[in-house]
Amino acid sequence: MNLIFLGAPGAGKGTHAARFAERHKLATVSTGELLRSAIKNGTELGKQANVYMQSGDLVPDELVIGIIKERLSEPDCANGFILDGFPRTIKQAEALKALGVSIDRVLNLHVDDEVIVTRMSGRRVCSECGKTYHVLYTPPKKADGICDDCGASLTIRADDAPETVRERLRVYHEKTAPLIAYYENEGILVTVEGREDPDETSKAVFEALE
Ligand code: AP5
């Protein structure tokens, strides 16, 4: 099963991709995470990507297509994967097709912009393993500010400042939202409302894709 999770920044793609992948033993491929790891490791790609990410803009297609091509050739993707945050432009979707990658379903996780801005202010991310929490909806269970899985401290993502979130939403509507019609035309799109309760949303995602 090869899937794409589409949605605005903060819609919950990462959260629900992780839950669905665990349930179905799929690999998750998040271009955002791959880019953040390149920045952390100080690679040339990371340096180039950082400029765009800090301002809320998309990283150029060529760079992202290059990392996706490399990542999909890794062994864990052979039994199925979820693409979280890719494609984000029509050009990226066409590049995916050109690579010969077949996609079974595309999940469009819909959440209103105002809900997203509020949500993002409460997001916390593990500085080591990248697991995502929310101070109100999905707080860590063991200790405040500490990752349940690896014990590292939780941090606020650099691009979660409200003004950057608004810019990311603007870019989403201009460049990524056209993919909804693109995949609807291909007959593989399914839309789920991202509700307030993450568990209810997960249930709706499972029902839509299983
Ligand atoms: P990326 O990391 O992909 O960020 P994004 O798409 O902006 O999405 P987020 O990771 O912010 O949110 P999410 O939808 O995964 O939500 P989450 O599950 O965390 O990309 C970052 C940047 O990298 C981009 O801006 C761009 O510059 C660059 N980039 C990446 N891919 C690229 C590409 N293909 N092309 C070009 N550039 C690219 O949930 C959000 C929060 O809400 C969490 O705290 C969660 O706990 C909470 N929450 C509250 N209620 C719910 C609920 N009901 N369901 C789920 N979560 C909930």
Coordinates of C-alpha atoms in Angstrom, one line a residue, residues 73-180:
S73 CA 15.0 3.5 -2.9
E74 CA 15.7 2.4 0.7
P75 CA 14.6 -1.2 1.6
D76 CA 12.0 -0.2 4.2
C77 CA 9.9 1.4 1.5
A78 CA 9.6 -1.8 -0.5
N79 CA 6.6 -3.0 1.4
G80 CA 4.6 0.2 1.2
F81 CA 4.9 3.7 2.5
I82 CA 3.1 6.9 3.5
L83 CA 4.4 10.2 1.9
D84 CA 3.8 12.9 4.5
G85 CA 4.4 16.4 3.0
F86 CA 5.2 15.3 -0.6
P87 CA 4.2 16.1 -3.2
R88 CA 3.5 19.7 -2.5
T89 CA 3.3 21.1 -6.0
I90 CA 2.0 19.8 -9.3
K91 CA 5.6 19.6 -10.5
Q92 CA 6.5 17.3 -7.6
A93 CA 3.4 15.1 -8.4
E94 CA 4.5 14.8 -12.0
A95 CA 8.0 13.9 -10.9
L96 CA 6.7 11.1 -8.7
K97 CA 4.8 9.8 -11.7
A98 CA 7.9 10.0 -13.8
L99 CA 9.8 7.9 -11.2
G100 CA 7.2 5.1 -11.9
V101 CA 5.9 5.2 -8.3
S102 CA 2.3 4.0 -8.1
I103 CA 0.0 5.6 -5.5
D104 CA -3.1 3.7 -4.2
R105 CA -4.9 6.4 -2.2
V106 CA -4.4 10.1 -1.3
L107 CA -5.8 11.2 2.0
N108 CA -6.8 14.9 2.1
L109 CA -6.9 15.9 5.8
H110 CA -9.0 19.1 6.0
V111 CA -8.7 21.6 8.8
D112 CA -9.8 25.3 8.8
D113 CA -7.0 27.8 8.8
E114 CA -7.9 29.5 12.2
V115 CA -7.9 26.1 14.0
I116 CA -4.5 25.5 12.5
V117 CA -2.9 28.7 13.8
T118 CA -4.2 27.9 17.3
R119 CA -3.0 24.3 17.2
M120 CA 0.5 25.1 16.1
S121 CA 1.1 27.3 19.1
G122 CA 0.8 24.2 21.3
R123 CA 2.9 21.8 19.2
R124 CA 6.0 20.4 20.8
V125 CA 8.5 18.1 19.0
C126 CA 11.1 15.7 20.4
S127 CA 14.6 17.1 19.8
E128 CA 15.9 13.6 19.2
C129 CA 13.3 11.3 17.6
G130 CA 11.0 13.9 16.2
K131 CA 7.8 12.5 17.8
T132 CA 5.1 15.2 17.9
Y133 CA 3.0 16.2 21.0
H134 CA 0.6 19.0 21.8
V135 CA 0.4 20.7 25.2
L136 CA -3.4 20.3 25.3
Y137 CA -4.4 17.5 23.0
T138 CA -1.6 15.0 23.1
P139 CA 0.8 15.9 26.0
P140 CA 3.6 13.5 27.0
K141 CA 2.4 10.9 29.5
K142 CA 5.5 10.4 31.7
A143 CA 6.9 13.9 32.4
D144 CA 6.3 17.5 31.3
G145 CA 8.5 18.5 28.4
I146 CA 10.1 15.0 28.0
C147 CA 9.5 12.6 25.1
D148 CA 7.7 9.4 26.3
D149 CA 9.7 7.3 23.7
C150 CA 13.3 8.4 24.0
G151 CA 13.5 10.7 27.1
A152 CA 14.9 13.7 25.2
S153 CA 13.5 17.2 25.7
L154 CA 10.7 18.6 23.7
T155 CA 11.2 21.8 21.6
I156 CA 9.2 24.3 19.7
R157 CA 9.7 24.1 15.9
A158 CA 11.5 27.1 14.4
D159 CA 8.7 27.6 11.8
D160 CA 5.8 27.5 14.3
A161 CA 5.8 31.2 15.1
P162 CA 2.3 32.5 14.3
E163 CA 3.5 34.9 11.4
T164 CA 5.5 32.0 9.8
V165 CA 2.5 29.7 10.2
R166 CA 0.3 32.3 8.3
E167 CA 2.9 32.4 5.5
R168 CA 3.0 28.6 5.3
L169 CA -0.8 28.6 5.0
R170 CA -0.7 31.2 2.2
V171 CA 1.9 29.1 0.4
Y172 CA -0.2 25.9 1.0
H173 CA -3.4 27.5 -0.6
E174 CA -1.4 28.8 -3.6
K175 CA 0.9 25.9 -4.4
T176 CA -0.3 22.7 -2.7
A177 CA -4.1 22.9 -2.6
P178 CA -4.4 22.4 -6.4
L179 CA -3.2 18.8 -5.8
I180 CA -6.6 18.1 -4.3

